[in-house]
Amino acid sequence: MASTARTWFYKEPEHRPYFIEERLHSTFWVARLPQVRFDCIRAEPPFLCRGTWRTLPFEMEWQPRQWLIVRAPQDLPEDMLLGFSRVLGFKPAFRYEDPQGRMVYEWHLDGGKARWSAIQGVPIYKRPERLN
């Protein structure tokens, strides 16, 4: 049986790295993103995985039922961004460049209004842009 975001984002997954990785792989492969690979780094909330999509390295962190953040060394390709949105069932709230020069995309179940307000005017967050 294929896994969906319901097994790791909309509810808290088991705190076992292998199970988390398998759920993520299954979810993204079924969503037609077979080029994605995940390695679980932190198996407790907020969960953290490092991965690659084709040749692009990225980091994915999430708090179940609240938010998901993807950090990458460049803008996410459109098909990757659409794939993540398809998996979660909603679009990212915003993106910005972090102090390490990575592009950061944030998905928030509540729309991200409080988080968006928190990063406004803070100079370490460059080029913030609303996406929803």
mmCIF file of N, CA and C in Angstrom:
data_model
loop_
_atom_site.group_PDB
_atom_site.id
_atom_site.type_symbol
_atom_site.label_atom_id
_atom_site.label_comp_id
_atom_site.label_asym_id
_atom_site.label_seq_id
_atom_site.Cartn_x
_atom_site.Cartn_y
_atom_site.Cartn_z
ATOM 1 N N MET A 1 0.838 -1.180 0.000
ATOM 2 C CA MET A 1 0.000 0.000 0.000
ATOM 3 C C MET A 1 0.881 1.241 0.000
ATOM 4 N N ALA A 2 0.574 2.176 -0.853
ATOM 5 C CA ALA A 2 1.364 3.395 -0.969
ATOM 6 C C ALA A 2 1.106 4.321 0.214
ATOM 7 N N SER A 3 2.137 5.022 0.586
ATOM 8 C CA SER A 3 2.057 5.981 1.676
ATOM 9 C C SER A 3 1.663 7.349 1.119
ATOM 10 N N THR A 4 1.064 8.176 1.955
ATOM 11 C CA THR A 4 0.728 9.552 1.585
ATOM 12 C C THR A 4 1.212 10.471 2.699
ATOM 13 N N ALA A 5 1.063 11.770 2.487
ATOM 14 C CA ALA A 5 1.458 12.740 3.509
ATOM 15 C C ALA A 5 0.662 12.555 4.801
ATOM 16 N N ARG A 6 -0.454 11.855 4.728
ATOM 17 C CA ARG A 6 -1.234 11.582 5.943
ATOM 18 C C ARG A 6 -0.442 10.749 6.945
ATOM 19 N N THR A 7 0.520 9.968 6.463
ATOM 20 C CA THR A 7 1.270 9.077 7.353
ATOM 21 C C THR A 7 2.502 9.728 7.975
ATOM 22 N N TRP A 8 2.876 10.926 7.533
ATOM 23 C CA TRP A 8 4.076 11.553 8.101
ATOM 24 C C TRP A 8 3.945 13.061 8.304
ATOM 25 N N PHE A 9 3.009 13.730 7.614
ATOM 26 C CA PHE A 9 2.822 15.168 7.816
ATOM 27 C C PHE A 9 1.534 15.462 8.572
ATOM 28 N N TYR A 10 0.448 14.839 8.173
ATOM 29 C CA TYR A 10 -0.837 15.113 8.815
ATOM 30 C C TYR A 10 -1.028 14.345 10.112
ATOM 31 N N LYS A 11 -0.126 13.429 10.397
ATOM 32 C CA LYS A 11 -0.040 12.810 11.719
ATOM 33 C C LYS A 11 1.439 12.523 11.964
ATOM 34 N N GLU A 12 1.800 12.356 13.197
ATOM 35 C CA GLU A 12 3.212 12.153 13.537
ATOM 36 C C GLU A 12 3.639 10.731 13.187
ATOM 37 N N PRO A 13 4.729 10.591 12.426
ATOM 38 C CA PRO A 13 5.201 9.248 12.073
ATOM 39 C C PRO A 13 5.935 8.589 13.238
ATOM 40 N N GLU A 14 6.223 7.299 13.075
ATOM 41 C CA GLU A 14 7.040 6.595 14.056
ATOM 42 C C GLU A 14 8.386 7.313 14.161
ATOM 43 N N HIS A 15 9.013 7.216 15.290
ATOM 44 C CA HIS A 15 10.300 7.884 15.490
ATOM 45 C C HIS A 15 11.450 6.953 15.112
ATOM 46 N N ARG A 16 11.332 6.341 13.937
ATOM 47 C CA ARG A 16 12.351 5.416 13.443
ATOM 48 C C ARG A 16 12.788 5.881 12.058
ATOM 49 N N PRO A 17 14.065 6.243 11.900
ATOM 50 C CA PRO A 17 14.542 6.808 10.633
ATOM 51 C C PRO A 17 14.173 5.997 9.395
ATOM 52 N N TYR A 18 14.371 4.698 9.445
ATOM 53 C CA TYR A 18 14.087 3.872 8.266
ATOM 54 C C TYR A 18 12.615 3.969 7.866
ATOM 55 N N PHE A 19 11.715 3.899 8.830
ATOM 56 C CA PHE A 19 10.281 3.989 8.535
ATOM 57 C C PHE A 19 9.925 5.351 7.927
ATOM 58 N N ILE A 20 10.518 6.398 8.472
ATOM 59 C CA ILE A 20 10.262 7.745 7.942
ATOM 60 C C ILE A 20 10.738 7.832 6.492
ATOM 61 N N GLU A 21 11.953 7.360 6.237
ATOM 62 C CA GLU A 21 12.496 7.387 4.875
ATOM 63 C C GLU A 21 11.602 6.611 3.915
ATOM 64 N N GLU A 22 11.153 5.431 4.325
ATOM 65 C CA GLU A 22 10.299 4.620 3.460
ATOM 66 C C GLU A 22 8.969 5.310 3.179
ATOM 67 N N ARG A 23 8.393 5.933 4.187
ATOM 68 C CA ARG A 23 7.128 6.651 3.980
ATOM 69 C C ARG A 23 7.324 7.808 3.000
ATOM 70 N N LEU A 24 8.414 8.552 3.171
ATOM 71 C CA LEU A 24 8.689 9.675 2.272
ATOM 72 C C LEU A 24 8.924 9.192 0.845
ATOM 73 N N HIS A 25 9.769 8.178 0.684
ATOM 74 C CA HIS A 25 10.035 7.667 -0.670
ATOM 75 C C HIS A 25 8.742 7.231 -1.349
ATOM 76 N N SER A 26 7.940 6.460 -0.652
ATOM 77 C CA SER A 26 6.690 5.978 -1.225
ATOM 78 C C SER A 26 5.774 7.135 -1.605
ATOM 79 N N THR A 27 5.635 8.102 -0.712
ATOM 80 C CA THR A 27 4.764 9.250 -0.966
ATOM 81 C C THR A 27 5.199 10.018 -2.206
ATOM 82 N N PHE A 28 6.474 10.343 -2.289
ATOM 83 C CA PHE A 28 6.961 11.158 -3.399
ATOM 84 C C PHE A 28 7.022 10.372 -4.705
ATOM 85 N N TRP A 29 7.309 9.088 -4.636
ATOM 86 C CA TRP A 29 7.324 8.285 -5.856
ATOM 87 C C TRP A 29 5.925 8.170 -6.444
ATOM 88 N N VAL A 30 4.933 7.952 -5.592
ATOM 89 C CA VAL A 30 3.549 7.875 -6.068
ATOM 90 C C VAL A 30 3.117 9.220 -6.662
ATOM 91 N N ALA A 31 3.661 10.315 -6.143
ATOM 92 C CA ALA A 31 3.339 11.656 -6.645
ATOM 93 C C ALA A 31 4.146 12.005 -7.902
ATOM 94 N N ARG A 32 4.786 11.007 -8.483
ATOM 95 C CA ARG A 32 5.552 11.147 -9.719
ATOM 96 C C ARG A 32 6.813 11.985 -9.555
ATOM 97 N N LEU A 33 7.454 11.821 -8.410
ATOM 98 C CA LEU A 33 8.777 12.411 -8.183
ATOM 99 C C LEU A 33 9.750 11.286 -7.830
ATOM 100 N N PRO A 34 9.991 10.366 -8.772
ATOM 101 C CA PRO A 34 10.843 9.217 -8.453
ATOM 102 C C PRO A 34 12.317 9.570 -8.302
ATOM 103 N N GLN A 35 12.698 10.787 -8.677
ATOM 104 C CA GLN A 35 14.099 11.185 -8.602
ATOM 105 C C GLN A 35 14.503 11.658 -7.206
ATOM 106 N N VAL A 36 13.600 11.636 -6.254
ATOM 107 C CA VAL A 36 13.887 12.162 -4.919
ATOM 108 C C VAL A 36 14.377 11.044 -3.997
ATOM 109 N N ARG A 37 15.350 11.384 -3.162
ATOM 110 C CA ARG A 37 15.899 10.457 -2.160
ATOM 111 C C ARG A 37 15.967 11.188 -0.827
ATOM 112 N N PHE A 38 15.695 10.479 0.256
ATOM 113 C CA PHE A 38 15.706 11.066 1.596
ATOM 114 C C PHE A 38 16.572 10.255 2.545
ATOM 115 N N ASP A 39 17.272 10.945 3.424
ATOM 116 C CA ASP A 39 17.977 10.339 4.553
ATOM 117 C C ASP A 39 17.492 11.052 5.805
ATOM 118 N N CYS A 40 16.940 10.306 6.742
ATOM 119 C CA CYS A 40 16.417 10.894 7.977
ATOM 120 C C CYS A 40 17.571 11.242 8.913
ATOM 121 N N ILE A 41 17.645 12.489 9.320
ATOM 122 C CA ILE A 41 18.690 12.989 10.212
ATOM 123 C C ILE A 41 18.172 13.090 11.645
ATOM 124 N N ARG A 42 16.916 13.522 11.788
ATOM 125 C CA ARG A 42 16.307 13.650 13.120
ATOM 126 C C ARG A 42 14.922 13.005 13.071
ATOM 127 N N ALA A 43 14.741 11.977 13.882
ATOM 128 C CA ALA A 43 13.495 11.196 13.864
ATOM 129 C C ALA A 43 12.562 11.571 15.002
ATOM 130 N N GLU A 44 12.535 12.837 15.349
ATOM 131 C CA GLU A 44 11.610 13.364 16.353
ATOM 132 C C GLU A 44 11.272 14.791 15.956
ATOM 133 N N PRO A 45 10.136 15.302 16.396
ATOM 134 C CA PRO A 45 9.718 16.641 15.971
ATOM 135 C C PRO A 45 10.645 17.746 16.477
ATOM 136 N N PRO A 46 10.926 18.740 15.656
ATOM 137 C CA PRO A 46 10.630 18.756 14.231
ATOM 138 C C PRO A 46 11.549 17.788 13.488
ATOM 139 N N PHE A 47 10.971 16.998 12.618
ATOM 140 C CA PHE A 47 11.708 15.989 11.864
ATOM 141 C C PHE A 47 12.615 16.670 10.849
ATOM 142 N N LEU A 48 13.735 16.023 10.532
ATOM 143 C CA LEU A 48 14.686 16.596 9.578
ATOM 144 C C LEU A 48 15.228 15.499 8.679
ATOM 145 N N CYS A 49 15.167 15.743 7.379
ATOM 146 C CA CYS A 49 15.751 14.831 6.392
ATOM 147 C C CYS A 49 16.619 15.639 5.441
ATOM 148 N N ARG A 50 17.668 15.011 4.978
ATOM 149 C CA ARG A 50 18.458 15.568 3.886
ATOM 150 C C ARG A 50 18.162 14.710 2.678
ATOM 151 N N GLY A 51 18.165 15.341 1.528
ATOM 152 C CA GLY A 51 17.836 14.581 0.340
ATOM 153 C C GLY A 51 18.447 15.155 -0.912
ATOM 154 N N THR A 52 18.169 14.482 -2.004
ATOM 155 C CA THR A 52 18.535 14.976 -3.328
ATOM 156 C C THR A 52 17.336 14.790 -4.243
ATOM 157 N N TRP A 53 17.175 15.727 -5.116
ATOM 158 C CA TRP A 53 16.195 15.627 -6.183
ATOM 159 C C TRP A 53 16.986 15.794 -7.469
ATOM 160 N N ARG A 54 17.056 14.713 -8.242
ATOM 161 C CA ARG A 54 17.980 14.636 -9.367
ATOM 162 C C ARG A 54 19.377 14.879 -8.809
ATOM 163 N N THR A 55 19.993 16.024 -9.107
ATOM 164 C CA THR A 55 21.328 16.308 -8.543
ATOM 165 C C THR A 55 21.286 17.437 -7.519
ATOM 166 N N LEU A 56 20.111 17.951 -7.220
ATOM 167 C CA LEU A 56 19.970 19.084 -6.301
ATOM 168 C C LEU A 56 19.859 18.610 -4.851
ATOM 169 N N PRO A 57 20.837 18.966 -4.012
ATOM 170 C CA PRO A 57 20.707 18.620 -2.595
ATOM 171 C C PRO A 57 19.696 19.552 -1.918
ATOM 172 N N PHE A 58 18.997 19.040 -0.930
ATOM 173 C CA PHE A 58 18.061 19.873 -0.177
ATOM 174 C C PHE A 58 17.911 19.302 1.227
ATOM 175 N N GLU A 59 17.292 20.097 2.065
ATOM 176 C CA GLU A 59 16.996 19.703 3.441
ATOM 177 C C GLU A 59 15.505 19.942 3.641
ATOM 178 N N MET A 60 14.831 18.998 4.287
ATOM 179 C CA MET A 60 13.403 19.131 4.548
ATOM 180 C C MET A 60 13.166 18.940 6.044
ATOM 181 N N GLU A 61 12.532 19.922 6.646
ATOM 182 C CA GLU A 61 12.227 19.878 8.079
ATOM 183 C C GLU A 61 10.730 20.113 8.234
ATOM 184 N N TRP A 62 10.100 19.404 9.176
ATOM 185 C CA TRP A 62 8.672 19.618 9.363
ATOM 186 C C TRP A 62 8.229 19.316 10.781
ATOM 187 N N GLN A 63 7.200 20.030 11.147
ATOM 188 C CA GLN A 63 6.471 19.811 12.386
ATOM 189 C C GLN A 63 5.108 19.282 11.957
ATOM 190 N N PRO A 64 4.798 18.012 12.250
ATOM 191 C CA PRO A 64 3.531 17.450 11.773
ATOM 192 C C PRO A 64 2.327 18.335 12.110
ATOM 193 N N ARG A 65 1.433 18.414 11.135
ATOM 194 C CA ARG A 65 0.181 19.175 11.240
ATOM 195 C C ARG A 65 0.387 20.678 11.372
ATOM 196 N N GLN A 66 1.614 21.170 11.133
ATOM 197 C CA GLN A 66 1.847 22.606 11.254
ATOM 198 C C GLN A 66 2.565 23.191 10.047
ATOM 199 N N TRP A 67 3.803 22.794 9.820
ATOM 200 C CA TRP A 67 4.602 23.411 8.757
ATOM 201 C C TRP A 67 5.624 22.434 8.187
ATOM 202 N N LEU A 68 6.099 22.771 6.983
ATOM 203 C CA LEU A 68 7.173 22.036 6.327
ATOM 204 C C LEU A 68 8.065 23.067 5.649
ATOM 205 N N ILE A 69 9.380 22.912 5.809
ATOM 206 C CA ILE A 69 10.360 23.837 5.239
ATOM 207 C C ILE A 69 11.331 23.051 4.368
ATOM 208 N N VAL A 70 11.596 23.559 3.173
ATOM 209 C CA VAL A 70 12.609 22.982 2.285
ATOM 210 C C VAL A 70 13.680 24.038 2.059
ATOM 211 N N ARG A 71 14.941 23.640 2.280
ATOM 212 C CA ARG A 71 16.088 24.528 2.066
ATOM 213 C C ARG A 71 16.971 23.920 0.983
ATOM 214 N N ALA A 72 17.371 24.738 0.014
ATOM 215 C CA ALA A 72 18.201 24.258 -1.090
ATOM 216 C C ALA A 72 19.187 25.358 -1.488
ATOM 217 N N PRO A 73 20.296 24.983 -2.141
ATOM 218 C CA PRO A 73 21.293 25.983 -2.514
ATOM 219 C C PRO A 73 20.845 26.918 -3.632
ATOM 220 N N GLN A 74 19.695 26.674 -4.220
ATOM 221 C CA GLN A 74 19.170 27.517 -5.301
ATOM 222 C C GLN A 74 17.653 27.423 -5.287
ATOM 223 N N ASP A 75 17.007 28.237 -6.136
ATOM 224 C CA ASP A 75 15.553 28.137 -6.262
ATOM 225 C C ASP A 75 15.163 26.718 -6.631
ATOM 226 N N LEU A 76 14.055 26.265 -6.101
ATOM 227 C CA LEU A 76 13.574 24.929 -6.453
ATOM 228 C C LEU A 76 13.049 24.944 -7.885
ATOM 229 N N PRO A 77 13.385 23.916 -8.663
ATOM 230 C CA PRO A 77 12.797 23.812 -10.001
ATOM 231 C C PRO A 77 11.273 23.734 -9.889
ATOM 232 N N GLU A 78 10.598 24.259 -10.879
ATOM 233 C CA GLU A 78 9.135 24.334 -10.844
ATOM 234 C C GLU A 78 8.487 22.968 -10.639
ATOM 235 N N ASP A 79 9.004 21.921 -11.311
ATOM 236 C CA ASP A 79 8.369 20.612 -11.155
ATOM 237 C C ASP A 79 8.579 20.035 -9.758
ATOM 238 N N MET A 80 9.693 20.358 -9.119
ATOM 239 C CA MET A 80 9.916 19.917 -7.734
ATOM 240 C C MET A 80 8.965 20.652 -6.788
ATOM 241 N N LEU A 81 8.850 21.960 -6.982
ATOM 242 C CA LEU A 81 7.954 22.778 -6.162
ATOM 243 C C LEU A 81 6.502 22.308 -6.306
ATOM 244 N N LEU A 82 6.091 22.040 -7.525
ATOM 245 C CA LEU A 82 4.732 21.540 -7.755
ATOM 246 C C LEU A 82 4.537 20.165 -7.130
ATOM 247 N N GLY A 83 5.565 19.327 -7.195
ATOM 248 C CA GLY A 83 5.479 17.994 -6.598
ATOM 249 C C GLY A 83 5.294 18.044 -5.095
ATOM 250 N N PHE A 84 6.073 18.888 -4.413
ATOM 251 C CA PHE A 84 5.923 19.032 -2.962
ATOM 252 C C PHE A 84 4.525 19.554 -2.632
ATOM 253 N N SER A 85 4.050 20.520 -3.406
ATOM 254 C CA SER A 85 2.713 21.068 -3.171
ATOM 255 C C SER A 85 1.638 20.014 -3.412
ATOM 256 N N ARG A 86 1.825 19.182 -4.424
ATOM 257 C CA ARG A 86 0.868 18.107 -4.715
ATOM 258 C C ARG A 86 0.830 17.101 -3.561
ATOM 259 N N VAL A 87 1.998 16.757 -3.040
ATOM 260 C CA VAL A 87 2.077 15.807 -1.923
ATOM 261 C C VAL A 87 1.351 16.351 -0.698
ATOM 262 N N LEU A 88 1.584 17.626 -0.375
ATOM 263 C CA LEU A 88 0.982 18.220 0.823
ATOM 264 C C LEU A 88 -0.474 18.630 0.614
ATOM 265 N N GLY A 89 -0.829 18.921 -0.623
ATOM 266 C CA GLY A 89 -2.196 19.336 -0.909
ATOM 267 C C GLY A 89 -2.406 20.832 -0.833
ATOM 268 N N PHE A 90 -1.330 21.609 -0.730
ATOM 269 C CA PHE A 90 -1.437 23.064 -0.725
ATOM 270 C C PHE A 90 -0.100 23.685 -1.128
ATOM 271 N N LYS A 91 -0.149 24.950 -1.550
ATOM 272 C CA LYS A 91 1.033 25.654 -2.051
ATOM 273 C C LYS A 91 1.875 26.210 -0.902
ATOM 274 N N PRO A 92 3.158 26.494 -1.189
ATOM 275 C CA PRO A 92 3.984 27.117 -0.149
ATOM 276 C C PRO A 92 3.481 28.526 0.148
ATOM 277 N N ALA A 93 3.679 28.955 1.384
ATOM 278 C CA ALA A 93 3.241 30.289 1.796
ATOM 279 C C ALA A 93 4.195 31.363 1.292
ATOM 280 N N PHE A 94 5.499 31.083 1.365
ATOM 281 C CA PHE A 94 6.491 32.075 0.951
ATOM 282 C C PHE A 94 7.857 31.431 0.781
ATOM 283 N N ARG A 95 8.777 32.245 0.254
ATOM 284 C CA ARG A 95 10.168 31.824 0.129
ATOM 285 C C ARG A 95 11.056 33.012 0.451
ATOM 286 N N TYR A 96 12.313 32.726 0.774
ATOM 287 C CA TYR A 96 13.300 33.761 1.065
ATOM 288 C C TYR A 96 14.683 33.135 1.018
ATOM 289 N N GLU A 97 15.700 33.973 1.078
ATOM 290 C CA GLU A 97 17.083 33.498 1.139
ATOM 291 C C GLU A 97 17.549 33.610 2.584
ATOM 292 N N ASP A 98 18.116 32.528 3.116
ATOM 293 C CA ASP A 98 18.561 32.533 4.516
ATOM 294 C C ASP A 98 20.004 33.044 4.633
ATOM 295 N N PRO A 99 20.524 33.206 5.858
ATOM 296 C CA PRO A 99 21.880 33.741 6.045
ATOM 297 C C PRO A 99 22.981 32.893 5.397
ATOM 298 N N GLN A 100 22.717 31.615 5.158
ATOM 299 C CA GLN A 100 23.702 30.742 4.507
ATOM 300 C C GLN A 100 23.603 30.805 2.983
ATOM 301 N N GLY A 101 22.742 31.652 2.461
ATOM 302 C CA GLY A 101 22.585 31.792 1.021
ATOM 303 C C GLY A 101 21.677 30.749 0.390
ATOM 304 N N ARG A 102 20.988 29.954 1.213
ATOM 305 C CA ARG A 102 20.078 28.929 0.688
ATOM 306 C C ARG A 102 18.704 29.533 0.428
ATOM 307 N N MET A 103 18.014 28.996 -0.563
ATOM 308 C CA MET A 103 16.626 29.378 -0.794
ATOM 309 C C MET A 103 15.757 28.508 0.106
ATOM 310 N N VAL A 104 14.850 29.152 0.795
ATOM 311 C CA VAL A 104 13.992 28.472 1.768
ATOM 312 C C VAL A 104 12.536 28.650 1.342
ATOM 313 N N TYR A 105 11.820 27.541 1.282
ATOM 314 C CA TYR A 105 10.392 27.535 0.969
ATOM 315 C C TYR A 105 9.661 27.003 2.187
ATOM 316 N N GLU A 106 8.583 27.688 2.584
ATOM 317 C CA GLU A 106 7.821 27.270 3.760
ATOM 318 C C GLU A 106 6.353 27.044 3.405
ATOM 319 N N TRP A 107 5.859 25.876 3.781
ATOM 320 C CA TRP A 107 4.441 25.520 3.671
ATOM 321 C C TRP A 107 3.871 25.564 5.087
ATOM 322 N N HIS A 108 2.735 26.222 5.267
ATOM 323 C CA HIS A 108 2.100 26.327 6.587
ATOM 324 C C HIS A 108 0.621 25.985 6.461
ATOM 325 N N LEU A 109 0.163 25.066 7.303
ATOM 326 C CA LEU A 109 -1.263 24.717 7.277
ATOM 327 C C LEU A 109 -2.144 25.909 7.623
ATOM 328 N N ASP A 110 -1.646 26.796 8.472
ATOM 329 C CA ASP A 110 -2.445 27.961 8.859
ATOM 330 C C ASP A 110 -2.234 29.155 7.929
ATOM 331 N N GLY A 111 -1.518 28.953 6.821
ATOM 332 C CA GLY A 111 -1.269 30.030 5.868
ATOM 333 C C GLY A 111 0.022 30.782 6.119
ATOM 334 N N GLY A 112 0.605 30.641 7.306
ATOM 335 C CA GLY A 112 1.905 31.233 7.598
ATOM 336 C C GLY A 112 1.921 32.712 7.916
ATOM 337 N N LYS A 113 0.770 33.286 8.228
ATOM 338 C CA LYS A 113 0.709 34.733 8.471
ATOM 339 C C LYS A 113 1.625 35.171 9.620
ATOM 340 N N ALA A 114 1.618 34.452 10.730
ATOM 341 C CA ALA A 114 2.460 34.826 11.880
ATOM 342 C C ALA A 114 3.940 34.695 11.533
ATOM 343 N N ARG A 115 4.301 33.621 10.851
ATOM 344 C CA ARG A 115 5.704 33.430 10.461
ATOM 345 C C ARG A 115 6.130 34.494 9.460
ATOM 346 N N TRP A 116 5.280 34.818 8.501
ATOM 347 C CA TRP A 116 5.578 35.857 7.521
ATOM 348 C C TRP A 116 5.824 37.185 8.235
ATOM 349 N N SER A 117 4.992 37.512 9.199
ATOM 350 C CA SER A 117 5.179 38.749 9.972
ATOM 351 C C SER A 117 6.499 38.732 10.726
ATOM 352 N N ALA A 118 6.884 37.561 11.236
ATOM 353 C CA ALA A 118 8.119 37.445 12.022
ATOM 354 C C ALA A 118 9.374 37.677 11.190
ATOM 355 N N ILE A 119 9.344 37.335 9.904
ATOM 356 C CA ILE A 119 10.558 37.514 9.096
ATOM 357 C C ILE A 119 10.611 38.868 8.393
ATOM 358 N N GLN A 120 9.497 39.591 8.369
ATOM 359 C CA GLN A 120 9.464 40.885 7.699
ATOM 360 C C GLN A 120 10.415 41.875 8.365
ATOM 361 N N GLY A 121 11.223 42.531 7.560
ATOM 362 C CA GLY A 121 12.119 43.561 8.065
ATOM 363 C C GLY A 121 13.345 43.037 8.783
ATOM 364 N N VAL A 122 13.511 41.729 8.879
ATOM 365 C CA VAL A 122 14.691 41.151 9.519
ATOM 366 C C VAL A 122 15.744 40.979 8.425
ATOM 367 N N PRO A 123 16.874 41.702 8.533
ATOM 368 C CA PRO A 123 17.834 41.726 7.426
ATOM 369 C C PRO A 123 18.468 40.388 7.061
ATOM 370 N N ILE A 124 18.468 39.409 7.961
ATOM 371 C CA ILE A 124 19.090 38.129 7.603
ATOM 372 C C ILE A 124 18.238 37.338 6.618
ATOM 373 N N TYR A 125 16.951 37.677 6.500
ATOM 374 C CA TYR A 125 16.070 37.020 5.533
ATOM 375 C C TYR A 125 15.985 37.903 4.295
ATOM 376 N N LYS A 126 16.649 37.476 3.225
ATOM 377 C CA LYS A 126 16.724 38.288 2.010
ATOM 378 C C LYS A 126 15.670 37.857 0.999
ATOM 379 N N ARG A 127 15.208 38.813 0.226
ATOM 380 C CA ARG A 127 14.273 38.583 -0.882
ATOM 381 C C ARG A 127 13.022 37.796 -0.495
ATOM 382 N N PRO A 128 12.375 38.122 0.616
ATOM 383 C CA PRO A 128 11.152 37.386 0.964
ATOM 384 C C PRO A 128 10.060 37.626 -0.081
ATOM 385 N N GLU A 129 9.322 36.573 -0.372
ATOM 386 C CA GLU A 129 8.263 36.668 -1.379
ATOM 387 C C GLU A 129 7.101 35.765 -0.991
ATOM 388 N N ARG A 130 5.902 36.352 -0.941
ATOM 389 C CA ARG A 130 4.688 35.565 -0.686
ATOM 390 C C ARG A 130 4.378 34.738 -1.925
ATOM 391 N N LEU A 131 3.973 33.495 -1.716
ATOM 392 C CA LEU A 131 3.657 32.608 -2.836
ATOM 393 C C LEU A 131 2.208 32.147 -2.842
ATOM 394 N N ASN A 132 1.470 32.415 -1.766
ATOM 395 C CA ASN A 132 0.068 31.975 -1.732
ATOM 396 C C ASN A 132 -0.869 33.148 -1.598
#
